[in-house]
Coordinates of C-alpha atoms in Angstrom, one line a residue:
M1 CA -5.0 -8.2 36.2
K2 CA -1.8 -9.6 37.8
P3 CA 1.7 -8.3 36.8
L4 CA 3.4 -10.2 34.0
T5 CA 6.8 -10.4 35.8
T6 CA 8.1 -13.1 33.5
L7 CA 7.4 -14.2 30.0
G8 CA 6.3 -17.6 31.3
E9 CA 3.4 -16.3 33.3
T10 CA -0.1 -15.8 32.0
P11 CA -2.3 -12.9 33.0
A12 CA -4.1 -15.1 35.5
A13 CA -1.0 -16.6 37.2
L14 CA -0.3 -15.6 40.8
P15 CA 3.2 -14.1 41.4
G16 CA 5.5 -16.8 42.7
T17 CA 3.0 -19.6 42.0
P18 CA 4.7 -22.5 40.2
L19 CA 3.1 -23.3 36.9
S20 CA 2.0 -26.8 36.1
G21 CA 4.0 -28.8 33.6
S22 CA 1.2 -28.7 31.0
T23 CA 0.9 -24.9 31.4
T24 CA 4.6 -24.5 31.1
N25 CA 4.8 -26.7 28.0
S26 CA 1.9 -24.7 26.5
Q27 CA 3.7 -21.4 27.0
I28 CA 6.9 -22.8 25.6
F29 CA 4.9 -24.1 22.5
L30 CA 3.2 -20.7 22.1
K31 CA 6.5 -18.8 22.3
A32 CA 8.1 -21.1 19.8
K33 CA 5.1 -20.8 17.5
F34 CA 5.1 -17.0 17.8
L35 CA 8.9 -16.7 17.2
L36 CA 8.8 -19.1 14.2
C37 CA 5.7 -17.7 12.4
A38 CA 6.4 -14.0 13.2
G39 CA 10.1 -14.5 12.4
F40 CA 9.2 -15.9 9.0
G41 CA 6.9 -13.0 8.3
I42 CA 9.5 -10.4 9.4
F43 CA 12.1 -12.2 7.3
M44 CA 10.0 -12.2 4.1
F45 CA 8.7 -8.6 4.4
L46 CA 11.2 -6.6 6.4
C47 CA 14.7 -8.1 6.0
P48 CA 16.7 -6.5 3.2
L49 CA 19.2 -8.8 1.6
G50 CA 21.6 -6.1 0.5
G51 CA 23.5 -6.0 -2.7
D52 CA 22.9 -3.5 -5.5
S53 CA 19.1 -4.2 -5.7
F54 CA 18.4 -4.1 -2.0
N55 CA 15.6 -6.6 -2.3
T56 CA 13.6 -8.5 0.4
P57 CA 12.8 -12.2 0.2
L58 CA 9.2 -11.3 -0.7
S59 CA 10.3 -9.2 -3.7
L60 CA 12.6 -12.0 -4.9
L61 CA 9.7 -14.5 -4.6
T62 CA 7.5 -12.0 -6.5
D63 CA 10.1 -11.7 -9.3
A64 CA 10.4 -15.5 -9.6
I65 CA 6.7 -15.9 -9.9
D66 CA 6.5 -13.1 -12.4
K67 CA 9.1 -14.7 -14.6
F68 CA 7.5 -18.1 -14.3
I69 CA 4.1 -16.8 -15.4
S70 CA 5.5 -14.7 -18.3
T71 CA 7.5 -17.7 -19.6
N72 CA 5.0 -20.5 -19.1
L73 CA 1.6 -18.9 -18.9
P74 CA 1.7 -15.8 -21.2
W75 CA -2.1 -16.0 -21.8
F76 CA -2.9 -16.0 -18.1
L77 CA -3.5 -12.3 -17.7
T78 CA -5.7 -12.1 -20.8
A79 CA -7.8 -15.0 -19.6
L80 CA -8.1 -13.5 -16.2
V81 CA -9.3 -10.1 -17.3
V82 CA -11.8 -11.6 -19.7
L83 CA -13.1 -13.9 -16.9
S84 CA -13.4 -10.9 -14.7
A85 CA -15.5 -9.0 -17.2
V86 CA -17.7 -11.9 -18.1
S87 CA -18.3 -12.7 -14.4
G88 CA -19.2 -9.0 -13.9
L89 CA -21.8 -9.3 -16.6
L90 CA -23.1 -12.5 -15.1
G91 CA -23.5 -10.8 -11.7
Q92 CA -25.1 -7.7 -13.1
F93 CA -27.8 -9.4 -15.3
V94 CA -28.2 -13.0 -14.0
Q95 CA -27.2 -13.3 -10.3
P96 CA -27.6 -17.1 -9.9
A97 CA -28.7 -18.3 -6.5
W98 CA -25.5 -20.3 -5.9
L99 CA -23.5 -17.1 -6.3
R100 CA -25.6 -15.1 -3.8
R101 CA -25.0 -17.9 -1.2
R102 CA -21.2 -17.2 -1.2
A103 CA -20.8 -13.8 0.2
W104 CA -17.1 -13.2 -0.6
L105 CA -17.6 -14.4 -4.2
S106 CA -20.8 -12.4 -4.6
E107 CA -18.9 -9.2 -3.7
L108 CA -16.5 -9.8 -6.5
V109 CA -19.1 -10.6 -9.1
C110 CA -22.2 -8.6 -8.2
I111 CA -20.6 -5.2 -8.8
S112 CA -21.9 -1.7 -9.6
K113 CA -22.3 -0.5 -13.2
P114 CA -19.3 1.8 -13.0
Y115 CA -17.1 -1.1 -11.9
L116 CA -18.6 -3.3 -14.6
V117 CA -17.6 -0.6 -17.2
T118 CA -14.1 -0.6 -15.7
R119 CA -13.8 -4.3 -16.3
L120 CA -15.1 -4.1 -19.8
V121 CA -12.6 -1.3 -20.6
A122 CA -9.8 -3.4 -19.1
M123 CA -10.8 -6.3 -21.2
A124 CA -10.8 -4.2 -24.4
V125 CA -7.4 -2.8 -23.6
T126 CA -5.9 -6.2 -22.7
L127 CA -7.2 -7.9 -25.8
G128 CA -5.9 -5.0 -27.9
V129 CA -2.5 -5.2 -26.4
T130 CA -2.4 -9.0 -26.6
F131 CA -3.4 -9.2 -30.2
G132 CA -1.9 -5.9 -31.4
V133 CA -5.3 -4.5 -32.4
G134 CA -6.4 -0.9 -31.8
P135 CA -5.0 2.6 -31.8
E136 CA -1.3 2.8 -31.0
A137 CA -2.1 5.6 -28.5
V138 CA -4.1 3.1 -26.5
I139 CA -2.2 -0.1 -26.8
G140 CA 1.3 1.4 -27.0
E141 CA 4.0 1.1 -24.3
D142 CA 3.1 4.6 -23.0
A143 CA -0.5 3.6 -22.2
G144 CA -2.2 0.2 -22.3
G145 CA 1.0 -1.7 -22.9
N146 CA 2.6 -0.3 -19.8
M147 CA -0.5 -1.0 -17.7
V148 CA -0.8 -4.6 -18.9
G149 CA 2.8 -5.1 -18.0
L150 CA 2.2 -3.6 -14.6
A151 CA -0.8 -5.9 -14.2
S152 CA 1.3 -8.9 -14.9
T153 CA 3.6 -7.9 -12.0
L154 CA 0.5 -7.5 -9.8
I155 CA -0.4 -11.1 -10.5
A156 CA 2.9 -12.2 -9.1
I157 CA 2.4 -9.9 -6.1
A158 CA -1.0 -11.4 -5.5
F159 CA 0.3 -15.0 -5.3
A160 CA 3.3 -14.1 -3.2
L161 CA 1.7 -11.6 -0.9
S162 CA -1.6 -13.3 -0.1
F163 CA -0.1 -16.4 1.4
V164 CA 2.8 -14.8 3.2
M165 CA 1.0 -11.8 4.6
P166 CA -0.8 -13.7 7.4
F167 CA 2.6 -14.6 8.9
L168 CA 3.1 -10.8 9.4
T169 CA -0.4 -9.7 10.3
D170 CA -2.0 -12.7 12.1
S171 CA 0.9 -14.4 14.0
G172 CA 1.3 -11.8 16.8
I173 CA 3.9 -9.4 15.6
M174 CA 1.3 -6.7 14.9
E175 CA 0.1 -6.9 18.5
F176 CA 3.7 -6.9 19.9
A177 CA 4.8 -3.9 17.8
G178 CA 1.4 -2.1 18.3
I179 CA 1.5 -2.1 22.1
L180 CA 5.2 -1.1 22.2
L181 CA 4.9 1.7 19.7
K182 CA 1.5 3.0 20.6
P183 CA 2.9 5.7 23.0
L184 CA 4.7 7.1 19.9
T185 CA 2.3 6.6 17.0
R186 CA -1.0 7.5 18.7
P187 CA 0.0 11.1 19.8
L188 CA 2.0 11.8 16.6
F189 CA -0.1 10.2 13.9
H190 CA -3.5 9.4 15.6
V191 CA -3.1 5.7 14.6
P192 CA -2.5 2.5 16.5
G193 CA 1.1 1.3 17.1
R194 CA 0.7 -1.6 14.7
A195 CA 0.7 0.9 11.8
S196 CA 4.4 1.1 12.2
V197 CA 4.6 -2.4 10.7
D198 CA 2.8 -1.0 7.6
L199 CA 5.3 1.8 7.3
V200 CA 8.4 -0.5 7.5
A201 CA 6.8 -2.9 5.0
S202 CA 6.4 0.0 2.5
W203 CA 10.0 1.1 3.1
L204 CA 11.5 -2.3 2.5
A205 CA 9.0 -4.0 0.2
S206 CA 6.6 -1.7 -1.7
S207 CA 3.8 0.8 -1.1
N208 CA 1.1 -1.4 -2.5
T209 CA 2.2 -4.1 -0.1
A210 CA 1.7 -1.8 2.8
V211 CA -1.7 -0.6 1.5
L212 CA -2.9 -4.2 1.1
I213 CA -1.8 -5.0 4.7
T214 CA -3.7 -2.0 5.9
Q215 CA -6.8 -3.1 4.0
Q216 CA -6.7 -6.5 5.5
E217 CA -6.3 -5.0 9.0
Y218 CA -9.2 -2.7 8.4
E219 CA -11.4 -5.6 7.3
A220 CA -10.4 -7.6 10.4
G221 CA -11.5 -4.7 12.7
C222 CA -8.0 -3.6 13.7
Y223 CA -8.3 -0.2 12.2
S224 CA -11.2 2.3 12.0
R225 CA -12.1 3.8 8.7
R226 CA -10.3 7.1 9.6
E227 CA -7.2 5.2 10.8
A228 CA -7.1 3.0 7.7
A229 CA -7.5 6.0 5.4
A230 CA -4.7 7.9 7.3
I231 CA -2.3 5.0 7.1
M232 CA -3.0 4.3 3.4
T233 CA -2.5 7.9 2.4
N234 CA 0.4 8.8 4.7
F235 CA 2.4 5.7 5.7
S236 CA 2.8 3.9 2.4
L237 CA 6.1 5.4 1.3
V238 CA 7.7 4.0 -1.8
S239 CA 10.3 1.3 -1.4
I240 CA 14.1 1.9 -1.4
P241 CA 14.6 0.1 -4.8
F242 CA 12.1 2.3 -6.5
C243 CA 13.7 5.4 -5.0
M244 CA 17.0 4.2 -6.5
V245 CA 15.3 3.9 -9.9
V246 CA 13.9 7.4 -9.8
A247 CA 17.3 8.8 -8.7
E248 CA 19.0 7.1 -11.6
T249 CA 16.3 8.2 -14.1
L250 CA 16.7 11.8 -13.1
D251 CA 20.5 11.6 -13.0
I252 CA 20.7 12.5 -9.3
S253 CA 21.9 9.1 -8.0
S254 CA 25.0 10.7 -6.5
H255 CA 22.7 12.4 -4.0
F256 CA 20.6 9.2 -3.3
L257 CA 21.2 8.9 0.4
A258 CA 20.4 12.6 1.0
L259 CA 17.3 12.3 -1.2
Y260 CA 16.0 9.3 0.7
A261 CA 16.7 10.9 4.1
V262 CA 14.8 14.0 2.9
V263 CA 11.9 11.9 1.5
T264 CA 11.6 10.0 4.8
A265 CA 11.7 13.1 7.0
I266 CA 9.2 15.0 4.9
G267 CA 7.0 12.0 4.6
L268 CA 6.8 11.7 8.4
L269 CA 6.1 15.4 8.8
L270 CA 3.3 15.2 6.2
A271 CA 1.8 12.3 8.1
I272 CA 1.8 14.4 11.3
V273 CA 0.1 17.3 9.6
G274 CA -2.1 15.3 7.2
V275 CA -4.0 13.3 9.8
R276 CA -5.1 16.6 11.4
M277 CA -6.5 18.1 8.2
P278 CA -9.7 17.5 6.3
P279 CA -10.6 15.3 4.5
L280 CA -8.8 12.7 6.7
S281 CA -9.8 14.3 10.0
S282 CA -13.4 14.3 9.0
I283 CA -13.7 10.6 8.3
P284 CA -15.6 8.9 11.1
E285 CA -14.0 6.5 13.6
A286 CA -16.2 3.6 12.4
Y287 CA -15.1 0.0 12.2
R288 CA -16.1 -2.6 9.7
G289 CA -18.0 -4.9 12.0
K290 CA -16.7 -5.5 15.5
K291 CA -13.6 -3.6 16.8
N292 CA -10.8 -6.2 17.2
I293 CA -7.9 -4.3 18.7
A294 CA -6.8 -3.8 22.3
E295 CA -3.5 -1.9 22.7
D296 CA -4.3 -0.4 26.1
V297 CA -2.0 -1.8 28.9
P298 CA -3.8 -2.9 32.1
E299 CA -2.8 -1.4 35.4
N300 CA 0.2 -3.0 37.1
V301 CA 1.3 -4.7 33.9
S302 CA 4.6 -3.8 32.2
L303 CA 4.4 -2.5 28.6
F304 CA 6.8 -5.2 27.3
G305 CA 5.1 -7.9 29.3
W306 CA 1.6 -7.0 27.9
A307 CA 3.1 -6.8 24.4
V308 CA 4.5 -10.3 24.7
Q309 CA 1.3 -11.7 26.2
S310 CA -0.9 -10.1 23.5
A311 CA 1.4 -11.5 20.9
L312 CA 1.2 -15.0 22.4
D313 CA -2.6 -14.8 22.6
R314 CA -2.8 -14.0 18.9
A315 CA -0.3 -16.7 18.0
A316 CA -2.5 -19.2 19.8
T317 CA -5.3 -18.5 17.3
F318 CA -3.0 -18.6 14.2
Q319 CA -3.7 -21.7 12.1
P320 CA -2.5 -22.9 8.7
K321 CA -6.1 -23.1 7.5
Q322 CA -6.3 -19.3 8.0
V323 CA -3.3 -18.8 5.7
L324 CA -4.8 -21.0 3.0
D325 CA -8.4 -19.7 3.2
G326 CA -7.5 -16.0 3.6
G327 CA -4.7 -16.2 1.0
A328 CA -7.0 -17.8 -1.6
K329 CA -9.7 -15.2 -1.1
M330 CA -7.2 -12.3 -1.2
T331 CA -5.6 -13.7 -4.3
V332 CA -8.9 -14.0 -6.1
G333 CA -9.9 -10.5 -5.0
I334 CA -6.7 -8.9 -6.4
L335 CA -6.8 -10.9 -9.6
C336 CA -10.4 -10.4 -10.5
D337 CA -11.1 -7.0 -9.0
L338 CA -8.0 -4.9 -8.6
I339 CA -6.1 -5.8 -11.8
P340 CA -8.9 -4.6 -14.2
I341 CA -9.0 -1.3 -12.3
V342 CA -5.3 -0.8 -12.7
I343 CA -5.5 -1.5 -16.4
A344 CA -8.6 0.6 -17.1
W345 CA -7.8 3.6 -14.9
G346 CA -4.1 3.6 -15.7
T347 CA -4.7 3.5 -19.5
V348 CA -7.2 6.4 -19.3
G349 CA -4.9 8.4 -17.1
S350 CA -1.9 7.8 -19.4
L351 CA -4.0 8.9 -22.4
L352 CA -4.8 12.2 -20.6
V353 CA -1.1 12.7 -19.9
N354 CA 0.2 11.7 -23.3
E355 CA -2.5 12.8 -25.8
T356 CA -4.1 15.9 -24.3
P357 CA -2.8 19.2 -23.0
I358 CA -5.0 19.0 -19.9
F359 CA -2.1 18.7 -17.4
Q360 CA -0.3 21.7 -19.0
Y361 CA -3.4 23.8 -18.2
L362 CA -4.1 22.3 -14.8
S363 CA -0.5 22.7 -13.7
Y364 CA -0.2 26.4 -14.5
P365 CA -0.9 27.4 -10.8
M366 CA 1.8 25.0 -9.7
G367 CA 4.2 26.8 -12.1
I368 CA 3.4 30.1 -10.4
Y369 CA 3.9 28.4 -7.0
M370 CA 7.3 27.0 -7.9
S371 CA 8.4 30.3 -9.4
L372 CA 7.6 32.0 -6.1
L373 CA 9.7 29.3 -4.4
G374 CA 12.6 30.0 -6.7
V375 CA 12.6 26.7 -8.6
P376 CA 14.4 27.0 -12.0
D377 CA 12.3 26.1 -15.1
A378 CA 9.2 26.2 -13.0
F379 CA 6.6 26.2 -15.7
T380 CA 8.4 23.5 -17.7
A381 CA 8.5 21.3 -14.6
A382 CA 5.0 22.1 -13.4
P383 CA 3.1 19.2 -15.1
A384 CA 5.4 16.8 -13.3
T385 CA 3.9 17.9 -10.0
L386 CA 0.4 16.7 -11.0
V387 CA 0.9 13.7 -13.3
G388 CA 2.2 11.6 -10.3
F389 CA -1.5 11.2 -9.4
I390 CA -1.7 8.9 -12.4
D391 CA 1.5 6.9 -11.8
M392 CA 4.5 7.7 -9.6
F393 CA 7.1 7.1 -12.3
I394 CA 5.7 9.5 -14.9
P395 CA 7.1 12.6 -13.2
A396 CA 10.6 11.2 -13.5
L397 CA 10.1 10.1 -17.1
I398 CA 8.9 13.6 -18.3
S399 CA 11.6 15.4 -16.2
T400 CA 14.7 13.7 -17.5
N401 CA 15.6 16.6 -19.9
L402 CA 15.3 19.4 -17.3
P403 CA 18.6 21.2 -17.4
S404 CA 18.6 22.1 -13.7
E405 CA 19.8 19.4 -11.2
F406 CA 18.1 21.5 -8.6
T407 CA 14.7 21.1 -10.3
R408 CA 15.2 17.4 -11.0
F409 CA 16.0 16.8 -7.3
V410 CA 12.8 18.6 -6.2
I411 CA 10.7 16.7 -8.8
G412 CA 12.2 13.4 -7.8
G413 CA 11.6 14.0 -4.1
L414 CA 8.1 15.2 -4.7
S415 CA 7.2 12.2 -6.8
L416 CA 8.3 10.0 -3.9
V417 CA 6.5 11.8 -1.1
Q418 CA 3.2 12.2 -3.0
I419 CA 2.7 8.4 -2.7
I420 CA -0.9 8.5 -4.0
Y421 CA -1.2 7.3 -7.6
L422 CA -4.1 5.6 -9.4
T423 CA -2.3 2.8 -11.1
E424 CA -1.7 0.8 -7.9
V425 CA -2.1 2.5 -4.5
G426 CA -5.0 4.8 -5.4
S427 CA -7.0 2.0 -6.9
I428 CA -6.7 -0.1 -3.7
I429 CA -7.6 2.9 -1.5
V430 CA -10.7 3.8 -3.4
K431 CA -11.8 0.1 -3.6
A432 CA -11.2 -0.5 0.1
N433 CA -14.2 1.7 1.1
V434 CA -12.4 3.5 3.9
G435 CA -14.2 6.8 3.3
I436 CA -12.0 8.1 0.5
D437 CA -13.5 8.5 -3.0
M438 CA -11.7 9.9 -6.0
K439 CA -12.4 13.5 -5.1
R440 CA -11.0 13.1 -1.6
L441 CA -8.0 11.2 -2.9
F442 CA -7.0 13.9 -5.3
L443 CA -7.5 16.6 -2.5
I444 CA -5.1 14.7 -0.2
F445 CA -2.7 14.4 -3.2
L446 CA -2.8 18.2 -3.7
E447 CA -2.3 18.8 0.1
R448 CA 0.8 16.7 0.1
T449 CA 2.1 18.4 -3.0
V450 CA 1.6 21.9 -1.8
L451 CA 3.0 21.2 1.7
A452 CA 6.0 19.2 0.4
L453 CA 7.3 21.6 -2.3
P454 CA 8.7 24.4 0.0
L455 CA 10.3 21.7 2.2
L456 CA 12.0 20.0 -0.8
V457 CA 13.2 23.4 -2.1
L458 CA 14.8 24.2 1.3
A459 CA 16.4 20.7 1.4
A460 CA 17.7 21.1 -2.2
H461 CA 19.3 24.4 -1.3
F462 CA 21.0 22.8 1.6
I463 CA 22.2 19.7 -0.2
L464 CA 23.1 21.0 -3.7
E465 CA 24.4 24.5 -3.0

């Protein structure tokens, strides 16, 4: 392989040999294509617009779609969930030939019995919320009503994300960042350099956005099962806007900058430790299909030069048809598969939190642990350390009346670094088939909780006292 001494040379070009006009024009075109497509993806996902809400263009687009659907198509979610359940019944008991011939559609319709039950539960909850029929504990705002509202937002995310994501993942920027950052991410986190894009996307957009990016990269052969599982459970930090909401809810917004700095630092430390611990370390390095990643730099080629050439090679294969086909399939997958899971699992989880004392009993050991760490009101705050597995906002909601600012700071930080919750991220991780079932997911959640608590207590002492 010849050195890439300039951006205009290709790997096969001899040093000092003039390039033909057609080759030069081709390279200029590829560079322009890469800069425009990747620049659009970076702008949509990773460019904060500032202001009080600190939104990205993608989040603004999502909000606009959400408002349009809620105003003009209020029935859309109900019809969607009913269609998902009916199609699941069709795939379970009929399985027509035309359906089996379309692999991607067959995967959505021909589902297992547990997932069929999930869709039927989601349909019952959605119909109950829509028509106001059923027990208040199920359809109220603290359970089914909240999950249906969340699912409506996910519809907007599906439409916005699916057709914009290829500009970030398939236009060359992942290859460029991956090669440049591999010397840092591989030894620290045991993941490819391109995982850094997932991390930044979660910081500035949302954690479910980063998990969906990781899922797509895994399905494309860019991550192994272990790498995808590690990225999903360690790199998908919650977004800055949500951190602001948590800080305001717990009345610790005056310490927001310190809180977010602590959450970021602890999140990175947990990633370094977590990828070296079971169950993540025991997941095999298997790829879904053919491995489709090459971040190793050939001899006599500069790191930056190889990053640029790899990005241009990927940009050369990027076509609008990919955006439309891939976006349509991803949208249908989120709408018909993920949304029923969020509604069903989220409602059941919320009922366990609101209507049963199970988390009071389960959290007793955490109360002892926090007492040993010197956290005020340890047993009162203990349930908040576990309910984040259901939804990341519940810990803040049930901790607003804690008298100690110290304890509220610890709970707020903990809810942000746990990052694994069933209503969104957890559902995607389990469904992605990257070697993490519900049992392993909860074990990882517990590991992060136990490791993060003493670090948060130490930080709270330093910041608040």
